[in-house]
Short mmCIF file of N, CA and C in Angstrom, two decimals:
data_model
loop_
_atom_site.label_atom_id
_atom_site.label_comp_id
_atom_site.label_asym_id
_atom_site.label_seq_id
_atom_site.Cartn_x
_atom_site.Cartn_y
_atom_site.Cartn_z
N UNK A 1 -37.63 -10.58 11.13
CA UNK A 1 -37.69 -9.70 12.28
C UNK A 1 -37.94 -8.26 11.88
N UNK A 2 -38.18 -8.02 10.61
CA UNK A 2 -38.52 -6.69 10.09
C UNK A 2 -37.45 -5.65 10.43
N UNK A 3 -36.19 -6.02 10.29
CA UNK A 3 -35.10 -5.08 10.51
C UNK A 3 -34.29 -4.97 9.22
N UNK A 4 -33.69 -3.82 8.99
CA UNK A 4 -32.95 -3.64 7.75
C UNK A 4 -31.70 -4.51 7.69
N UNK A 5 -31.38 -4.96 6.49
CA UNK A 5 -30.16 -5.72 6.28
C UNK A 5 -29.08 -4.72 5.87
N UNK A 6 -28.21 -4.39 6.80
CA UNK A 6 -27.19 -3.38 6.55
C UNK A 6 -26.00 -3.64 7.46
N UNK A 7 -24.90 -2.97 7.16
CA UNK A 7 -23.73 -3.05 8.03
C UNK A 7 -24.10 -2.40 9.36
N UNK A 8 -23.74 -3.00 10.50
CA UNK A 8 -24.11 -2.43 11.80
C UNK A 8 -23.59 -1.01 12.04
N UNK A 9 -22.51 -0.63 11.37
CA UNK A 9 -21.97 0.72 11.55
C UNK A 9 -22.59 1.74 10.61
N UNK A 10 -23.43 1.30 9.68
CA UNK A 10 -24.09 2.22 8.77
C UNK A 10 -23.42 2.27 7.41
N UNK A 11 -23.81 3.29 6.62
CA UNK A 11 -23.37 3.37 5.23
C UNK A 11 -22.03 4.07 5.07
N UNK A 12 -21.68 4.95 5.96
CA UNK A 12 -20.47 5.74 5.82
C UNK A 12 -19.36 5.16 6.68
N UNK A 13 -18.79 4.03 6.23
CA UNK A 13 -17.78 3.36 7.04
C UNK A 13 -16.72 2.70 6.15
N UNK A 14 -15.49 2.71 6.65
CA UNK A 14 -14.39 1.99 6.01
C UNK A 14 -13.70 1.21 7.12
N UNK A 15 -13.49 -0.10 6.92
CA UNK A 15 -12.94 -0.92 8.00
C UNK A 15 -11.90 -1.91 7.49
N UNK A 16 -11.05 -2.32 8.42
CA UNK A 16 -10.05 -3.36 8.18
C UNK A 16 -10.17 -4.34 9.35
N UNK A 17 -10.26 -5.63 9.03
CA UNK A 17 -10.34 -6.66 10.06
C UNK A 17 -9.25 -7.69 9.78
N UNK A 18 -8.48 -8.03 10.81
CA UNK A 18 -7.42 -9.03 10.68
C UNK A 18 -7.51 -10.00 11.85
N UNK A 19 -7.18 -11.26 11.56
CA UNK A 19 -7.20 -12.28 12.61
C UNK A 19 -5.97 -13.17 12.43
N UNK A 20 -5.35 -13.50 13.57
CA UNK A 20 -4.18 -14.36 13.58
C UNK A 20 -4.43 -15.49 14.56
N UNK A 21 -4.25 -16.73 14.10
CA UNK A 21 -4.42 -17.90 14.97
C UNK A 21 -3.12 -18.69 14.99
N UNK A 22 -2.79 -19.21 16.18
CA UNK A 22 -1.55 -19.97 16.33
C UNK A 22 -1.76 -21.03 17.40
N UNK A 23 -1.27 -22.23 17.13
CA UNK A 23 -1.36 -23.34 18.09
C UNK A 23 0.05 -23.87 18.32
N UNK A 24 0.77 -23.31 19.32
CA UNK A 24 2.16 -23.71 19.54
C UNK A 24 2.31 -25.12 20.09
N UNK A 25 1.33 -25.60 20.84
CA UNK A 25 1.33 -26.97 21.36
C UNK A 25 -0.06 -27.55 21.10
N UNK A 26 -0.21 -28.88 21.19
CA UNK A 26 -1.52 -29.47 20.90
C UNK A 26 -2.65 -28.99 21.82
N UNK A 27 -2.34 -28.47 23.00
CA UNK A 27 -3.39 -28.07 23.93
C UNK A 27 -3.50 -26.56 24.15
N UNK A 28 -2.64 -25.78 23.51
CA UNK A 28 -2.65 -24.33 23.69
C UNK A 28 -3.06 -23.65 22.39
N UNK A 29 -4.07 -22.78 22.49
CA UNK A 29 -4.61 -22.07 21.33
C UNK A 29 -4.48 -20.57 21.58
N UNK A 30 -3.91 -19.86 20.63
CA UNK A 30 -3.75 -18.41 20.72
C UNK A 30 -4.47 -17.76 19.54
N UNK A 31 -5.14 -16.65 19.81
CA UNK A 31 -5.91 -15.97 18.79
C UNK A 31 -5.82 -14.46 19.03
N UNK A 32 -5.56 -13.70 17.98
CA UNK A 32 -5.53 -12.24 18.08
C UNK A 32 -6.39 -11.66 16.97
N UNK A 33 -7.19 -10.65 17.32
CA UNK A 33 -8.05 -9.99 16.35
C UNK A 33 -7.81 -8.49 16.41
N UNK A 34 -7.81 -7.87 15.25
CA UNK A 34 -7.65 -6.43 15.14
C UNK A 34 -8.73 -5.91 14.21
N UNK A 35 -9.42 -4.86 14.63
CA UNK A 35 -10.38 -4.20 13.76
C UNK A 35 -10.15 -2.70 13.87
N UNK A 36 -10.02 -2.06 12.73
CA UNK A 36 -9.89 -0.61 12.68
C UNK A 36 -10.94 -0.09 11.72
N UNK A 37 -11.64 0.97 12.14
CA UNK A 37 -12.61 1.54 11.22
C UNK A 37 -12.70 3.06 11.37
N UNK A 38 -13.11 3.67 10.27
CA UNK A 38 -13.40 5.10 10.24
C UNK A 38 -14.86 5.21 9.85
N UNK A 39 -15.63 5.96 10.64
CA UNK A 39 -17.07 6.05 10.44
C UNK A 39 -17.48 7.51 10.39
N UNK A 40 -18.25 7.87 9.37
CA UNK A 40 -18.85 9.19 9.32
C UNK A 40 -20.12 9.18 10.14
N UNK A 41 -20.25 10.11 11.06
CA UNK A 41 -21.41 10.13 11.96
C UNK A 41 -22.39 11.22 11.55
N UNK A 42 -23.63 11.06 11.97
CA UNK A 42 -24.66 12.06 11.70
C UNK A 42 -24.36 13.32 12.52
N UNK A 43 -24.58 14.49 11.92
CA UNK A 43 -24.27 15.76 12.57
C UNK A 43 -25.52 16.64 12.59
N UNK A 44 -25.79 17.26 13.73
CA UNK A 44 -26.89 18.21 13.88
C UNK A 44 -28.23 17.65 13.40
N UNK A 45 -28.49 16.39 13.67
CA UNK A 45 -29.76 15.77 13.31
C UNK A 45 -29.91 15.46 11.83
N UNK A 46 -28.87 15.66 11.05
CA UNK A 46 -28.93 15.34 9.61
C UNK A 46 -28.48 13.91 9.39
N UNK A 47 -29.15 13.22 8.49
CA UNK A 47 -28.91 11.80 8.22
C UNK A 47 -27.80 11.65 7.19
N UNK A 48 -26.61 11.22 7.65
CA UNK A 48 -25.49 10.94 6.75
C UNK A 48 -25.24 9.45 6.61
N UNK A 49 -26.11 8.61 7.17
CA UNK A 49 -26.01 7.17 6.94
C UNK A 49 -25.48 6.34 8.08
N UNK A 50 -25.14 6.92 9.23
CA UNK A 50 -24.58 6.11 10.31
C UNK A 50 -25.65 5.41 11.15
N UNK A 51 -26.91 5.80 11.02
CA UNK A 51 -28.00 5.15 11.75
C UNK A 51 -28.80 4.30 10.76
N UNK A 52 -28.69 2.98 10.86
CA UNK A 52 -29.34 2.10 9.89
C UNK A 52 -30.86 2.07 10.05
N UNK A 53 -31.39 2.62 11.13
CA UNK A 53 -32.83 2.60 11.36
C UNK A 53 -33.53 3.83 10.78
N UNK A 54 -32.78 4.79 10.23
CA UNK A 54 -33.40 5.94 9.58
C UNK A 54 -33.65 5.62 8.11
N UNK A 55 -34.70 6.19 7.57
CA UNK A 55 -35.04 5.98 6.16
C UNK A 55 -34.00 6.63 5.26
N UNK A 56 -33.71 5.99 4.14
CA UNK A 56 -32.77 6.58 3.19
C UNK A 56 -33.38 7.81 2.52
N UNK A 57 -34.70 7.99 2.60
CA UNK A 57 -35.35 9.17 2.03
C UNK A 57 -35.04 10.44 2.80
N UNK A 58 -34.53 10.32 4.03
CA UNK A 58 -34.20 11.50 4.84
C UNK A 58 -32.71 11.83 4.79
N UNK A 59 -31.96 11.24 3.87
CA UNK A 59 -30.52 11.49 3.81
C UNK A 59 -30.25 12.96 3.48
N UNK A 60 -29.10 13.43 3.93
CA UNK A 60 -28.75 14.85 3.79
C UNK A 60 -28.56 15.25 2.33
N UNK A 61 -27.88 14.42 1.55
CA UNK A 61 -27.68 14.71 0.13
C UNK A 61 -27.26 13.43 -0.58
N UNK A 62 -27.23 13.47 -1.91
CA UNK A 62 -26.91 12.28 -2.70
C UNK A 62 -25.48 12.29 -3.23
N UNK A 63 -24.91 13.44 -3.48
CA UNK A 63 -23.62 13.54 -4.16
C UNK A 63 -22.54 14.08 -3.23
N UNK A 64 -21.30 13.82 -3.62
CA UNK A 64 -20.11 14.34 -2.94
C UNK A 64 -20.02 13.92 -1.48
N UNK A 65 -20.41 12.72 -1.19
CA UNK A 65 -20.26 12.16 0.15
C UNK A 65 -19.16 11.12 0.12
N UNK A 66 -18.28 11.16 1.10
CA UNK A 66 -17.27 10.13 1.25
C UNK A 66 -17.09 9.87 2.74
N UNK A 67 -16.43 8.79 3.08
CA UNK A 67 -16.27 8.43 4.49
C UNK A 67 -15.51 9.55 5.21
N UNK A 68 -16.14 10.09 6.22
CA UNK A 68 -15.52 11.16 6.99
C UNK A 68 -15.81 12.55 6.47
N UNK A 69 -16.66 12.69 5.43
CA UNK A 69 -16.98 14.03 4.95
C UNK A 69 -17.79 14.81 5.98
N UNK A 70 -18.52 14.10 6.81
CA UNK A 70 -19.16 14.71 7.96
C UNK A 70 -18.23 14.50 9.15
N UNK A 71 -18.69 14.53 10.36
CA UNK A 71 -17.81 14.32 11.53
C UNK A 71 -17.38 12.85 11.57
N UNK A 72 -16.08 12.61 11.56
CA UNK A 72 -15.56 11.24 11.48
C UNK A 72 -15.18 10.71 12.86
N UNK A 73 -15.42 9.43 13.06
CA UNK A 73 -14.99 8.73 14.27
C UNK A 73 -14.01 7.64 13.88
N UNK A 74 -12.91 7.53 14.61
CA UNK A 74 -11.90 6.50 14.35
C UNK A 74 -11.85 5.54 15.53
N UNK A 75 -11.85 4.24 15.23
CA UNK A 75 -11.87 3.23 16.28
C UNK A 75 -10.82 2.16 15.99
N UNK A 76 -10.17 1.72 17.06
CA UNK A 76 -9.26 0.57 17.00
C UNK A 76 -9.69 -0.40 18.08
N UNK A 77 -9.89 -1.66 17.68
CA UNK A 77 -10.35 -2.71 18.59
C UNK A 77 -9.36 -3.85 18.51
N UNK A 78 -8.77 -4.24 19.65
CA UNK A 78 -7.79 -5.33 19.71
C UNK A 78 -8.25 -6.34 20.74
N UNK A 79 -8.26 -7.62 20.36
CA UNK A 79 -8.64 -8.70 21.28
C UNK A 79 -7.58 -9.79 21.19
N UNK A 80 -7.02 -10.18 22.33
CA UNK A 80 -6.04 -11.26 22.39
C UNK A 80 -6.61 -12.34 23.30
N UNK A 81 -6.63 -13.57 22.80
CA UNK A 81 -7.28 -14.68 23.52
C UNK A 81 -6.34 -15.88 23.58
N UNK A 82 -6.32 -16.53 24.73
CA UNK A 82 -5.56 -17.77 24.90
C UNK A 82 -6.47 -18.80 25.56
N UNK A 83 -6.37 -20.04 25.09
CA UNK A 83 -7.15 -21.14 25.67
C UNK A 83 -6.23 -22.34 25.85
N UNK A 84 -6.37 -22.99 27.00
CA UNK A 84 -5.59 -24.19 27.29
C UNK A 84 -6.55 -25.32 27.61
N UNK A 85 -6.39 -26.45 26.93
CA UNK A 85 -7.27 -27.61 27.11
C UNK A 85 -6.75 -28.45 28.28
N UNK A 86 -7.43 -28.36 29.43
CA UNK A 86 -6.97 -29.09 30.62
C UNK A 86 -7.45 -30.54 30.60
N UNK A 87 -8.63 -30.79 30.09
CA UNK A 87 -9.18 -32.12 29.86
C UNK A 87 -9.80 -32.12 28.47
N UNK A 88 -10.22 -33.27 27.99
CA UNK A 88 -10.84 -33.31 26.68
C UNK A 88 -12.10 -32.45 26.69
N UNK A 89 -12.14 -31.47 25.78
CA UNK A 89 -13.26 -30.53 25.64
C UNK A 89 -13.50 -29.67 26.88
N UNK A 90 -12.49 -29.45 27.71
CA UNK A 90 -12.59 -28.53 28.84
C UNK A 90 -11.40 -27.58 28.77
N UNK A 91 -11.70 -26.28 28.75
CA UNK A 91 -10.67 -25.27 28.50
C UNK A 91 -10.66 -24.23 29.61
N UNK A 92 -9.48 -23.66 29.83
CA UNK A 92 -9.34 -22.43 30.60
C UNK A 92 -9.07 -21.33 29.57
N UNK A 93 -9.92 -20.31 29.59
CA UNK A 93 -9.83 -19.20 28.63
C UNK A 93 -9.39 -17.93 29.34
N UNK A 94 -8.57 -17.16 28.67
CA UNK A 94 -8.19 -15.82 29.14
C UNK A 94 -8.13 -14.91 27.93
N UNK A 95 -8.65 -13.70 28.09
CA UNK A 95 -8.59 -12.75 26.99
C UNK A 95 -8.47 -11.33 27.52
N UNK A 96 -7.87 -10.49 26.71
CA UNK A 96 -7.74 -9.06 27.00
C UNK A 96 -8.23 -8.31 25.78
N UNK A 97 -9.04 -7.28 26.02
CA UNK A 97 -9.63 -6.51 24.93
C UNK A 97 -9.43 -5.03 25.19
N UNK A 98 -9.06 -4.31 24.14
CA UNK A 98 -8.93 -2.86 24.23
C UNK A 98 -9.64 -2.23 23.05
N UNK A 99 -10.39 -1.15 23.34
CA UNK A 99 -11.10 -0.40 22.31
C UNK A 99 -10.81 1.08 22.51
N UNK A 100 -10.31 1.72 21.47
CA UNK A 100 -10.05 3.17 21.48
C UNK A 100 -10.94 3.81 20.42
N UNK A 101 -11.72 4.82 20.81
CA UNK A 101 -12.63 5.50 19.88
C UNK A 101 -12.46 7.00 20.06
N UNK A 102 -12.33 7.71 18.95
CA UNK A 102 -12.18 9.17 19.00
C UNK A 102 -12.96 9.80 17.88
N UNK A 103 -13.84 10.73 18.24
CA UNK A 103 -14.57 11.54 17.27
C UNK A 103 -13.76 12.79 16.97
N UNK A 104 -13.79 13.25 15.73
CA UNK A 104 -13.12 14.50 15.39
C UNK A 104 -13.65 15.62 16.28
N UNK A 105 -12.75 16.32 16.95
CA UNK A 105 -13.15 17.41 17.82
C UNK A 105 -13.68 16.97 19.17
N UNK A 106 -13.57 15.70 19.49
CA UNK A 106 -14.08 15.20 20.77
C UNK A 106 -13.00 14.50 21.56
N UNK A 107 -13.36 14.12 22.77
CA UNK A 107 -12.43 13.41 23.64
C UNK A 107 -12.39 11.93 23.26
N UNK A 108 -11.26 11.31 23.51
CA UNK A 108 -11.10 9.88 23.23
C UNK A 108 -11.84 9.06 24.28
N UNK A 109 -12.41 7.94 23.84
CA UNK A 109 -13.07 7.00 24.75
C UNK A 109 -12.28 5.70 24.67
N UNK A 110 -11.59 5.36 25.74
CA UNK A 110 -10.76 4.16 25.78
C UNK A 110 -11.32 3.18 26.80
N UNK A 111 -11.42 1.91 26.39
CA UNK A 111 -11.96 0.86 27.26
C UNK A 111 -10.99 -0.32 27.23
N UNK A 112 -10.72 -0.90 28.39
CA UNK A 112 -9.89 -2.11 28.49
C UNK A 112 -10.55 -3.05 29.47
N UNK A 113 -10.66 -4.33 29.10
CA UNK A 113 -11.16 -5.31 30.06
C UNK A 113 -10.48 -6.65 29.84
N UNK A 114 -10.49 -7.44 30.89
CA UNK A 114 -9.82 -8.73 30.93
C UNK A 114 -10.85 -9.78 31.33
N UNK A 115 -10.82 -10.94 30.68
CA UNK A 115 -11.74 -12.04 30.98
C UNK A 115 -10.96 -13.29 31.33
N UNK A 116 -11.48 -14.05 32.25
CA UNK A 116 -10.92 -15.34 32.63
C UNK A 116 -12.08 -16.29 32.86
N UNK A 117 -12.01 -17.49 32.32
CA UNK A 117 -13.13 -18.40 32.49
C UNK A 117 -12.77 -19.84 32.21
N UNK A 118 -13.74 -20.71 32.51
CA UNK A 118 -13.64 -22.14 32.23
C UNK A 118 -14.75 -22.47 31.25
N UNK A 119 -14.43 -23.23 30.22
CA UNK A 119 -15.39 -23.59 29.18
C UNK A 119 -15.37 -25.10 29.02
N UNK A 120 -16.55 -25.71 28.99
CA UNK A 120 -16.64 -27.17 28.85
C UNK A 120 -17.58 -27.52 27.70
N UNK A 121 -17.06 -28.26 26.72
CA UNK A 121 -17.87 -28.79 25.62
C UNK A 121 -18.61 -27.73 24.82
N UNK A 122 -18.13 -26.51 24.82
CA UNK A 122 -18.77 -25.43 24.08
C UNK A 122 -17.75 -24.76 23.17
N UNK A 123 -18.22 -24.30 22.05
CA UNK A 123 -17.35 -23.55 21.16
C UNK A 123 -17.32 -22.09 21.61
N UNK A 124 -16.17 -21.47 21.52
CA UNK A 124 -16.05 -20.05 21.89
C UNK A 124 -16.62 -19.22 20.76
N UNK A 125 -17.43 -18.23 21.10
CA UNK A 125 -18.00 -17.33 20.10
C UNK A 125 -17.37 -15.96 20.25
N UNK A 126 -17.00 -15.40 19.14
CA UNK A 126 -16.41 -14.07 19.13
C UNK A 126 -17.22 -13.20 18.18
N UNK A 127 -17.73 -12.10 18.69
CA UNK A 127 -18.52 -11.20 17.87
C UNK A 127 -17.86 -9.84 17.92
N UNK A 128 -17.35 -9.40 16.78
CA UNK A 128 -16.74 -8.08 16.71
C UNK A 128 -17.83 -7.03 16.72
N UNK A 129 -17.56 -5.87 17.38
CA UNK A 129 -18.48 -4.76 17.54
C UNK A 129 -19.42 -5.09 18.62
#
């Protein structure tokens, strides 16, 4: 597809991802995911590595760069999911997701949403970010 193979958040990123799965009964499935990352963002049109579609030849500098040396963004992403198997291969799914993002010197961006659904004969897909 002629796209670069890189981390979706770019070069200046540090992240932690954790997942917890628990099945208290044969038909109840619980899953929790946590992702926290710190990302250095591009400032004043200078390329510090957060945009994977920019050429590495336009980078601001080669030395003394570390995560957050430019304007840093901090994000926390939490997803809690529960599924109950009502019939064989038929599930009722419920999940709650919260994302908090704050750029240094900027206002916080907080998002929360709740999902409820019925799933039949399909595997649940979870894509972080």
